[in-house]
Amino acid sequence: YDGEWGYVCDDGWQEVNGDVVCSILGYDGAISSSTRQYSSDVNYRLNFINCNGNETDLLDCSYGLYTTGYCSVNEHVYIRCGSEEGLVRLTDESSGLLEVFYNGEWGYICDDGWTQVNGDVVCSILGYDGPSSSSTSASTQVT
């Protein structure tokens, strides 16, 4: 903003704002939009962004200029762009049966050849340190 790069504060952030950002970057939309501590350098430029969903530039959305003191270092907006194709999830938030989004729908993963390393990779993708256990049954279960 105003010729300088800076972070966006999460005050008032909504999922539709992430969709607009990802659309501007050429993606289908935002897979997720959250708050994250990214850096100790708190160089915020904008906050209170409010998009309708049809904007072609982030500055087409209503927004507030950042005022010192509103946001702390853990209020950076974090967006993951893309499509859901190939995403994985667990049926019970942090544990459960493993599912993958493929051809427009969620389905289970077969456990043939499943190893602890596979569980480590899935948990890493989901933002966890690693599984406490990874077992097989009719479908693959990661906990």
PDB file of C-alpha atoms in Angstrom:
ATOM      1  CA  TYR A   1       0.000   0.000   0.000  1.00  0.00           C
ATOM      2  CA  ASP A   2       1.230   3.513  -0.814  1.00  0.00           C
ATOM      3  CA  GLY A   3       4.345   2.125  -2.508  1.00  0.00           C
ATOM      4  CA  GLU A   4       5.404  -0.163   0.342  1.00  0.00           C
ATOM      5  CA  TRP A   5       4.887  -3.849   1.098  1.00  0.00           C
ATOM      6  CA  GLY A   6       3.380  -4.724   4.437  1.00  0.00           C
ATOM      7  CA  TYR A   7       1.206  -7.228   6.243  1.00  0.00           C
ATOM      8  CA  VAL A   8      -2.553  -7.332   6.573  1.00  0.00           C
ATOM      9  CA  CYS A   9      -3.923  -7.409  10.109  1.00  0.00           C
ATOM     10  CA  ASP A  10      -6.683  -9.934  10.839  1.00  0.00           C
ATOM     11  CA  ASP A  11      -9.095  -7.439  12.436  1.00  0.00           C
ATOM     12  CA  GLY A  12     -12.458  -7.951  10.734  1.00  0.00           C
ATOM     13  CA  TRP A  13     -11.038 -10.594   8.364  1.00  0.00           C
ATOM     14  CA  GLN A  14     -13.611 -12.838   6.666  1.00  0.00           C
ATOM     15  CA  GLU A  15     -13.305 -15.925   4.481  1.00  0.00           C
ATOM     16  CA  VAL A  16     -14.606 -14.038   1.422  1.00  0.00           C
ATOM     17  CA  ASN A  17     -11.557 -11.744   1.664  1.00  0.00           C
ATOM     18  CA  GLY A  18      -9.295 -14.778   1.202  1.00  0.00           C
ATOM     19  CA  ASP A  19     -11.344 -15.865  -1.814  1.00  0.00           C
ATOM     20  CA  VAL A  20     -10.827 -12.444  -3.390  1.00  0.00           C
ATOM     21  CA  VAL A  21      -7.065 -12.518  -2.763  1.00  0.00           C
ATOM     22  CA  CYS A  22      -6.748 -16.024  -4.226  1.00  0.00           C
ATOM     23  CA  SER A  23      -8.899 -15.101  -7.229  1.00  0.00           C
ATOM     24  CA  ILE A  24      -6.627 -12.116  -7.907  1.00  0.00           C
ATOM     25  CA  LEU A  25      -3.664 -14.526  -7.839  1.00  0.00           C
ATOM     26  CA  GLY A  26      -5.381 -16.824 -10.367  1.00  0.00           C
ATOM     27  CA  TYR A  27      -6.649 -19.564  -8.033  1.00  0.00           C
ATOM     28  CA  ASP A  28     -10.173 -20.956  -7.634  1.00  0.00           C
ATOM     29  CA  GLY A  29     -10.418 -19.474  -4.155  1.00  0.00           C
ATOM     30  CA  ALA A  30      -9.091 -19.821  -0.640  1.00  0.00           C
ATOM     31  CA  ILE A  31      -8.795 -23.288   0.863  1.00  0.00           C
ATOM     32  CA  SER A  32      -8.246 -21.730   4.257  1.00  0.00           C
ATOM     33  CA  SER A  33      -7.816 -18.325   5.772  1.00  0.00           C
ATOM     34  CA  SER A  34      -6.539 -17.905   9.295  1.00  0.00           C
ATOM     35  CA  THR A  35      -4.376 -15.918  11.679  1.00  0.00           C
ATOM     36  CA  ARG A  36      -0.762 -16.797  12.172  1.00  0.00           C
ATOM     37  CA  GLN A  37       2.364 -15.407  13.761  1.00  0.00           C
ATOM     38  CA  TYR A  38       4.620 -14.912  10.785  1.00  0.00           C
ATOM     39  CA  SER A  39       7.337 -12.541  11.804  1.00  0.00           C
ATOM     40  CA  SER A  40       8.416 -10.374  14.665  1.00  0.00           C
ATOM     41  CA  ASP A  41       8.478  -7.506  12.162  1.00  0.00           C
ATOM     42  CA  VAL A  42       5.065  -5.946  12.617  1.00  0.00           C
ATOM     43  CA  ASN A  43       4.885  -3.947   9.403  1.00  0.00           C
ATOM     44  CA  TYR A  44       1.109  -3.829   8.988  1.00  0.00           C
ATOM     45  CA  ARG A  45      -0.425  -1.677   6.274  1.00  0.00           C
ATOM     46  CA  LEU A  46      -4.142  -2.540   6.254  1.00  0.00           C
ATOM     47  CA  ASN A  47      -6.803  -3.882   8.586  1.00  0.00           C
ATOM     48  CA  PHE A  48     -10.593  -4.147   8.764  1.00  0.00           C
ATOM     49  CA  ILE A  49     -10.753  -5.350   5.143  1.00  0.00           C
ATOM     50  CA  ASN A  50     -14.281  -6.134   3.972  1.00  0.00           C
ATOM     51  CA  CYS A  51     -14.764  -7.630   0.503  1.00  0.00           C
ATOM     52  CA  ASN A  52     -18.025  -8.545  -1.252  1.00  0.00           C
ATOM     53  CA  GLY A  53     -16.456 -11.309  -3.358  1.00  0.00           C
ATOM     54  CA  ASN A  54     -16.460  -9.739  -6.814  1.00  0.00           C
ATOM     55  CA  GLU A  55     -13.489  -7.381  -6.411  1.00  0.00           C
ATOM     56  CA  THR A  56     -10.532  -7.623  -8.813  1.00  0.00           C
ATOM     57  CA  ASP A  57      -8.083  -5.845  -6.499  1.00  0.00           C
ATOM     58  CA  LEU A  58      -7.790  -6.029  -2.715  1.00  0.00           C
ATOM     59  CA  LEU A  59      -7.922  -2.236  -2.564  1.00  0.00           C
ATOM     60  CA  ASP A  60     -11.373  -2.385  -4.217  1.00  0.00           C
ATOM     61  CA  CYS A  61     -12.616  -3.792  -0.898  1.00  0.00           C
ATOM     62  CA  SER A  62     -13.386  -1.425   1.939  1.00  0.00           C
ATOM     63  CA  TYR A  63     -10.481  -1.263   4.390  1.00  0.00           C
ATOM     64  CA  GLY A  64      -8.888   0.757   7.127  1.00  0.00           C
ATOM     65  CA  LEU A  65      -5.339   1.997   7.180  1.00  0.00           C
ATOM     66  CA  TYR A  66      -3.388   0.379   9.966  1.00  0.00           C
ATOM     67  CA  THR A  67      -3.054   2.417  13.142  1.00  0.00           C
ATOM     68  CA  THR A  68      -0.244   1.475  15.512  1.00  0.00           C
ATOM     69  CA  GLY A  69      -1.404  -0.608  18.449  1.00  0.00           C
ATOM     70  CA  TYR A  70      -4.360  -2.417  16.869  1.00  0.00           C
ATOM     71  CA  CYS A  71      -2.534  -5.611  15.912  1.00  0.00           C
ATOM     72  CA  SER A  72       0.130  -7.696  17.552  1.00  0.00           C
ATOM     73  CA  VAL A  73       2.746  -9.929  15.933  1.00  0.00           C
ATOM     74  CA  ASN A  74       0.365 -12.941  15.974  1.00  0.00           C
ATOM     75  CA  GLU A  75      -2.382 -11.286  13.921  1.00  0.00           C
ATOM     76  CA  HIS A  76      -1.018 -11.709  10.383  1.00  0.00           C
ATOM     77  CA  VAL A  77      -3.600 -12.919   7.862  1.00  0.00           C
ATOM     78  CA  TYR A  78      -2.516 -16.300   6.450  1.00  0.00           C
ATOM     79  CA  ILE A  79      -4.218 -17.599   3.283  1.00  0.00           C
ATOM     80  CA  ARG A  80      -3.859 -20.918   1.488  1.00  0.00           C
ATOM     81  CA  CYS A  81      -5.037 -20.709  -2.125  1.00  0.00           C
ATOM     82  CA  GLY A  82      -5.933 -23.469  -4.544  1.00  0.00           C
ATOM     83  CA  SER A  83      -8.631 -25.984  -5.139  1.00  0.00           C
ATOM     84  CA  GLU A  84      -9.787 -28.727  -2.808  1.00  0.00           C
ATOM     85  CA  GLU A  85      -8.628 -31.455  -5.226  1.00  0.00           C
ATOM     86  CA  GLY A  86      -6.081 -33.625  -3.434  1.00  0.00           C
ATOM     87  CA  LEU A  87      -6.770 -32.231   0.035  1.00  0.00           C
ATOM     88  CA  VAL A  88      -6.811 -34.628   2.950  1.00  0.00           C
ATOM     89  CA  ARG A  89      -8.722 -34.493   6.227  1.00  0.00           C
ATOM     90  CA  LEU A  90      -9.436 -36.590   9.278  1.00  0.00           C
ATOM     91  CA  THR A  91     -13.012 -37.465  10.198  1.00  0.00           C
ATOM     92  CA  ASP A  92     -12.687 -36.299  13.815  1.00  0.00           C
ATOM     93  CA  GLU A  93     -10.652 -33.068  13.523  1.00  0.00           C
ATOM     94  CA  SER A  94      -7.249 -34.236  14.847  1.00  0.00           C
ATOM     95  CA  SER A  95      -7.755 -38.013  14.555  1.00  0.00           C
ATOM     96  CA  GLY A  96      -9.939 -40.514  12.751  1.00  0.00           C
ATOM     97  CA  LEU A  97     -10.388 -42.014   9.329  1.00  0.00           C
ATOM     98  CA  LEU A  98      -8.344 -40.408   6.584  1.00  0.00           C
ATOM     99  CA  GLU A  99     -10.231 -38.932   3.631  1.00  0.00           C
ATOM    100  CA  VAL A 100      -9.068 -37.340   0.369  1.00  0.00           C
ATOM    101  CA  PHE A 101     -10.945 -34.939  -1.928  1.00  0.00           C
ATOM    102  CA  TYR A 102     -10.845 -36.405  -5.445  1.00  0.00           C
ATOM    103  CA  ASN A 103     -13.031 -35.887  -8.514  1.00  0.00           C
ATOM    104  CA  GLY A 104     -15.283 -33.478  -6.642  1.00  0.00           C
ATOM    105  CA  GLU A 105     -16.025 -35.601  -3.583  1.00  0.00           C
ATOM    106  CA  TRP A 106     -14.538 -36.841  -0.314  1.00  0.00           C
ATOM    107  CA  GLY A 107     -13.619 -40.519  -0.011  1.00  0.00           C
ATOM    108  CA  TYR A 108     -11.595 -42.838   2.203  1.00  0.00           C
ATOM    109  CA  ILE A 109      -8.023 -43.967   1.594  1.00  0.00           C
ATOM    110  CA  CYS A 110      -7.341 -47.697   1.265  1.00  0.00           C
ATOM    111  CA  ASP A 111      -4.845 -48.999   3.840  1.00  0.00           C
ATOM    112  CA  ASP A 112      -2.927 -51.308   1.453  1.00  0.00           C
ATOM    113  CA  GLY A 113       0.772 -50.527   1.944  1.00  0.00           C
ATOM    114  CA  TRP A 114       0.106 -47.860   4.586  1.00  0.00           C
ATOM    115  CA  THR A 115       3.104 -47.085   6.820  1.00  0.00           C
ATOM    116  CA  GLN A 116       3.945 -44.845   9.762  1.00  0.00           C
ATOM    117  CA  VAL A 117       5.810 -42.576   7.325  1.00  0.00           C
ATOM    118  CA  ASN A 118       2.534 -42.017   5.433  1.00  0.00           C
ATOM    119  CA  GLY A 119       0.922 -40.980   8.721  1.00  0.00           C
ATOM    120  CA  ASP A 120       3.790 -38.586   9.423  1.00  0.00           C
ATOM    121  CA  VAL A 121       3.346 -36.960   5.995  1.00  0.00           C
ATOM    122  CA  VAL A 122      -0.435 -36.599   6.368  1.00  0.00           C
ATOM    123  CA  CYS A 123      -0.102 -35.076   9.831  1.00  0.00           C
ATOM    124  CA  SER A 124       2.546 -32.669   8.541  1.00  0.00           C
ATOM    125  CA  ILE A 125       0.218 -31.587   5.707  1.00  0.00           C
ATOM    126  CA  LEU A 126      -2.516 -30.990   8.296  1.00  0.00           C
ATOM    127  CA  GLY A 127      -0.163 -28.908  10.448  1.00  0.00           C
ATOM    128  CA  TYR A 128       0.609 -31.459  13.183  1.00  0.00           C
ATOM    129  CA  ASP A 129       4.045 -32.605  14.376  1.00  0.00           C
ATOM    130  CA  GLY A 130       3.333 -36.241  13.506  1.00  0.00           C
ATOM    131  CA  PRO A 131       0.908 -38.986  14.450  1.00  0.00           C
ATOM    132  CA  SER A 132       0.953 -40.519  17.885  1.00  0.00           C
ATOM    133  CA  SER A 133      -0.102 -43.664  16.058  1.00  0.00           C
ATOM    134  CA  SER A 134      -1.130 -44.749  12.621  1.00  0.00           C
ATOM    135  CA  SER A 135      -3.117 -47.934  12.198  1.00  0.00           C
ATOM    136  CA  THR A 136      -5.025 -49.702   9.496  1.00  0.00           C
ATOM    137  CA  SER A 137      -8.518 -51.105   9.446  1.00  0.00           C
ATOM    138  CA  ALA A 138     -11.163 -51.178   6.742  1.00  0.00           C
ATOM    139  CA  SER A 139      -9.940 -47.655   6.016  1.00  0.00           C
ATOM    140  CA  THR A 140      -6.804 -45.906   7.204  1.00  0.00           C
ATOM    141  CA  GLN A 141      -7.035 -44.289  10.629  1.00  0.00           C
ATOM    142  CA  VAL A 142      -4.560 -41.682  11.880  1.00  0.00           C
ATOM    143  CA  THR A 143      -4.562 -40.441  15.472  1.00  0.00           C
TER     144      THR A 143
END
